[in-house]
Coordinates of C-alpha atoms in Angstrom, one line a residue:
X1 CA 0.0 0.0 0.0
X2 CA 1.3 3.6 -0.7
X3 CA 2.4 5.3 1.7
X4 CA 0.2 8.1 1.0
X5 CA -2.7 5.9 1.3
X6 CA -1.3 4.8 4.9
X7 CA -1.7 8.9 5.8
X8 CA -5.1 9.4 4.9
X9 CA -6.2 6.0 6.6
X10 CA -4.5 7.1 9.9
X11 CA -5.7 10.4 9.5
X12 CA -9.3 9.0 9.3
X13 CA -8.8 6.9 12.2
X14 CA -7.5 9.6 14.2
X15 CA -10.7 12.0 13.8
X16 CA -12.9 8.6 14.5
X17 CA -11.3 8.0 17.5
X18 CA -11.0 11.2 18.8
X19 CA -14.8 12.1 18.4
X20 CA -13.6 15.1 15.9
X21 CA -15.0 16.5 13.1
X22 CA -13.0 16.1 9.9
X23 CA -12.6 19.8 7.9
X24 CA -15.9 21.1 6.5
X25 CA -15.1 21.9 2.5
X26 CA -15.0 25.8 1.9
X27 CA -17.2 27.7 -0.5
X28 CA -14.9 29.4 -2.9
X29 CA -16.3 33.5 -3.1
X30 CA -15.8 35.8 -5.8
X31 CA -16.9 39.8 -5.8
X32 CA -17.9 40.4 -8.8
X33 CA -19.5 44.1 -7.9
X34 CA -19.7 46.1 -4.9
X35 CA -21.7 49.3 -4.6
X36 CA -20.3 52.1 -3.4
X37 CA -22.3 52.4 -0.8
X38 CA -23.4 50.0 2.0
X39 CA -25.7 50.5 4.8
X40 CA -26.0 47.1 5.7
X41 CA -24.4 43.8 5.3
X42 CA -25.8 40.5 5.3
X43 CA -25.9 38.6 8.3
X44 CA -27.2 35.5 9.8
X45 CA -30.9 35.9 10.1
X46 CA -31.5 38.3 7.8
X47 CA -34.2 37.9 5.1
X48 CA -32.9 38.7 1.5
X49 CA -34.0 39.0 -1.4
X50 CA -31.8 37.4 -4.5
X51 CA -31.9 37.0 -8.3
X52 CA -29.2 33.6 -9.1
X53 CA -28.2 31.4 -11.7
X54 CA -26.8 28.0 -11.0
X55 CA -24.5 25.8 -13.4
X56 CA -23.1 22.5 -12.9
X57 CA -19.1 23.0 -12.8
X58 CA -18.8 19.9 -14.6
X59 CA -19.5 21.1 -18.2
X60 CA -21.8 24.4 -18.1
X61 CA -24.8 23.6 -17.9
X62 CA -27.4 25.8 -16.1
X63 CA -30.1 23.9 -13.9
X64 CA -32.2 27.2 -12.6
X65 CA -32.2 30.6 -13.2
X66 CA -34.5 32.6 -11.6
X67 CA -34.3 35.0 -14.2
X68 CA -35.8 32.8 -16.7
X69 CA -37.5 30.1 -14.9
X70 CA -40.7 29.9 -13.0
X71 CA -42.3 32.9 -12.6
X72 CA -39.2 35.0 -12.8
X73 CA -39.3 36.8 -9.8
X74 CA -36.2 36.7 -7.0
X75 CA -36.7 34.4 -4.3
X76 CA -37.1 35.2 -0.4
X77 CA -34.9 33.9 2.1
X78 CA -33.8 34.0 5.8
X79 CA -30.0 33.8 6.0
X80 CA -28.4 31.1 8.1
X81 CA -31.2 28.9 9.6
X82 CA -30.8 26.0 6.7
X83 CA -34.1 27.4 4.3
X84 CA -30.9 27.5 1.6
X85 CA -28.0 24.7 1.1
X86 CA -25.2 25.5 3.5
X87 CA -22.9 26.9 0.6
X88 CA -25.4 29.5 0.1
X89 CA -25.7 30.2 4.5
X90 CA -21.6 30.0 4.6
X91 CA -21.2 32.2 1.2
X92 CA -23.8 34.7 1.2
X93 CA -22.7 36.6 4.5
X94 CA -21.4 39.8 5.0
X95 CA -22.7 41.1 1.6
X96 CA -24.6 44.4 0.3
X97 CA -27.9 44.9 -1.4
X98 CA -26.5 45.5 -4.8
X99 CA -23.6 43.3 -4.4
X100 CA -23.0 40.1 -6.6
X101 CA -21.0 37.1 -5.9
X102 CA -19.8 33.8 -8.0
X103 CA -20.2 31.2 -5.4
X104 CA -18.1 27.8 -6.5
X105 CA -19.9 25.3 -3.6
X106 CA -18.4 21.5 -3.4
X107 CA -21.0 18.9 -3.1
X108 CA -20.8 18.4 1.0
X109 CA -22.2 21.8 1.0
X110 CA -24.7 21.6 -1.8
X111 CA -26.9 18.4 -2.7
X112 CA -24.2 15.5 -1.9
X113 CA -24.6 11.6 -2.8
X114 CA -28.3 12.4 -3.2
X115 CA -28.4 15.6 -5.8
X116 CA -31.2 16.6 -6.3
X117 CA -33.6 16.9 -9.8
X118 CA -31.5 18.2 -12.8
X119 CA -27.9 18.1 -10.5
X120 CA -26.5 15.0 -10.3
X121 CA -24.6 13.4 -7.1
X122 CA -21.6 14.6 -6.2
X123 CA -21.9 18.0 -8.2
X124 CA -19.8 21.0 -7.6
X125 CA -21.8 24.0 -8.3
X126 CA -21.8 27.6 -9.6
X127 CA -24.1 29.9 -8.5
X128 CA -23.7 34.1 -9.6
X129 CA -26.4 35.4 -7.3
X130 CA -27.2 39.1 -7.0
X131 CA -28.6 40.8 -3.7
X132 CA -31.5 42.7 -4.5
X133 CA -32.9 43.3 -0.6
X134 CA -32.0 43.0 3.0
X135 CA -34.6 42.9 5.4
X136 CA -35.0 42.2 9.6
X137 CA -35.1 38.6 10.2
X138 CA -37.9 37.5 12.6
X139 CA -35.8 37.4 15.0
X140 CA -34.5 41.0 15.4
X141 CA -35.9 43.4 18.2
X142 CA -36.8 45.4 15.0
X143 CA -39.4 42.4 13.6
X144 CA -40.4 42.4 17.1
X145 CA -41.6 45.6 17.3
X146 CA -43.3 46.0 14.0
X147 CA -45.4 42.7 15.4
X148 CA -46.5 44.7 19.0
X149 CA -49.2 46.2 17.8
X150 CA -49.9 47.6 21.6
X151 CA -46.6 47.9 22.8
X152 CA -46.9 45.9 25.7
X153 CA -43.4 43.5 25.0
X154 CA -45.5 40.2 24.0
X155 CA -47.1 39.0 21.2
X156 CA -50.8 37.3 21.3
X157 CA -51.9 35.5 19.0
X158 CA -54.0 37.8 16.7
X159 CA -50.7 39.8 16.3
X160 CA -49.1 37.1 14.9
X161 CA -51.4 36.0 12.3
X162 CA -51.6 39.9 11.6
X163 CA -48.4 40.1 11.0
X164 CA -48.4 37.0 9.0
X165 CA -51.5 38.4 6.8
X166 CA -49.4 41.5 6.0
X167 CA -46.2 40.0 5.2
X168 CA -48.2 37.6 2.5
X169 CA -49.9 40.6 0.7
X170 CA -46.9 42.2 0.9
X171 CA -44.8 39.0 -1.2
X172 CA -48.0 39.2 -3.9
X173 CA -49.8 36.1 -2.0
X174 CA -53.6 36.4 -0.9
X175 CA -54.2 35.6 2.6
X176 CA -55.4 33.0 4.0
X177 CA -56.9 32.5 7.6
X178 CA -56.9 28.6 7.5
X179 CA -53.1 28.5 7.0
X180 CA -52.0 31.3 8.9
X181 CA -53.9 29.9 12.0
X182 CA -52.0 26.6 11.6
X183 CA -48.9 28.6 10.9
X184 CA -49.8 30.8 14.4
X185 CA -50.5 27.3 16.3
X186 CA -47.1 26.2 15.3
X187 CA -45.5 29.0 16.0
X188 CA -46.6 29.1 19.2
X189 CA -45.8 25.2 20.4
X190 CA -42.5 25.9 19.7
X191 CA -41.7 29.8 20.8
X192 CA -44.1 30.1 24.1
X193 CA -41.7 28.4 26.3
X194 CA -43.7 29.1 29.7
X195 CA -47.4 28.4 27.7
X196 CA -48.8 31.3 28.8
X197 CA -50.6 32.1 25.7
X198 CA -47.7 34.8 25.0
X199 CA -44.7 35.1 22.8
X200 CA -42.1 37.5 25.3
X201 CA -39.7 39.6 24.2
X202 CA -36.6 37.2 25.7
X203 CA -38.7 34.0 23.8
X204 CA -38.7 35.9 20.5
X205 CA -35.3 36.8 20.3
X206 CA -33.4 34.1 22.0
X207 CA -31.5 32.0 19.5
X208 CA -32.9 28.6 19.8
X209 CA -30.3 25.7 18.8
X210 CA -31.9 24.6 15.9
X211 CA -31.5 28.0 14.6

């Protein structure tokens, strides 16, 4: 056996034994434009708003463009809580509205052994995405706010699915009071930690795990 064969082995066995975590692969980032001016960067859990293409790295081809496919619109996002593939979360921080990047994502932190529709296994991807919008995540004391319709530092119920009405007319959806009460129950068995029929202030913005 090669010698250099011998090294990876060991070094396997050494991260198994040890309990450690081998490397995670890097997204490779490239700036191609940056505005001027930037009154905000990205961050994790921050909504934005982005217009991408994506290419297999293998030979070209493109697999979406949300330029030309589906209705053509950009697509909304919150930053860092796994809504995205993980070279997206990792690669798409600390960026302007305005600002484009060429994201060159391995395949541990895109669609892996599985792939996924048009991308096969194993794929290395290319994405150029463009942000167009950066908006409060639901967890600033900003989104908070804008939900306390009485200012009294918790969130009932009918605030939430008033919230959630607004924020569908205002993405071009109609509302709808079946699914935003399921949405509202939901929310609630998870973020009302002491089931008082509230959502405080220190529930709301605490950074659960899974997060």
């Amino acid at each position: 056996m090669i010698p250099e064969l011998w090294t990876c082995i060991f070094s396997a066995l050494f991260f198994y034994v040890h309990g450690a975590k081998l490397p995670e692969p890097e997204v490779k980032i490239e700036v191609l434009y940056k505005p001027f001016l930037c009154h905000r960067k990205s961050k994790y859990g921050d909504i934005l708003l982005v217009h991408y293409e994506g290419f297999l790295e293998s030979n070209g081809t493109m697999f979406h463009s949300s330029h030309q496919h589906g209705d053509k619109n950009p697509v909304w996002f919150t930053l860092g809580i796994h809504e995205v593939i993980k070279g997206w979360d990792k690669g798409l921080q600390g960026m302007c509205a305005g600002e484009k990047r060429k994201l060159t994502v391995p395949p541990a932190l895109a669609y892996g052994k599985e792939g996924k529709g048009k991308i096969p296994p194993e794929s290395t991807l290319i994405f150029d995405i463009e942000i167009i919008e950066i908006r409060n995540g639901p967890r600033s004391h900003e989104s908070f706010q804008e939900m306390d319709l009485n200012d009294d530092w918790k969130l009932s119920k009918a605030e939430v699915k008033e919230y959630l009405r607004k924020e569908f007319e205002r993405h071009g959806y109609a509302p709808n009071d079946t699914h935003h009460e399921v949405m509202v129950e939901d929310i609630f068995q998870k973020e009302d930690e002491d089931n008082d029929g509230f959502i405080s202030a220190r529930e709301f913005t605490y950074k659960h795990d899974e997060l």
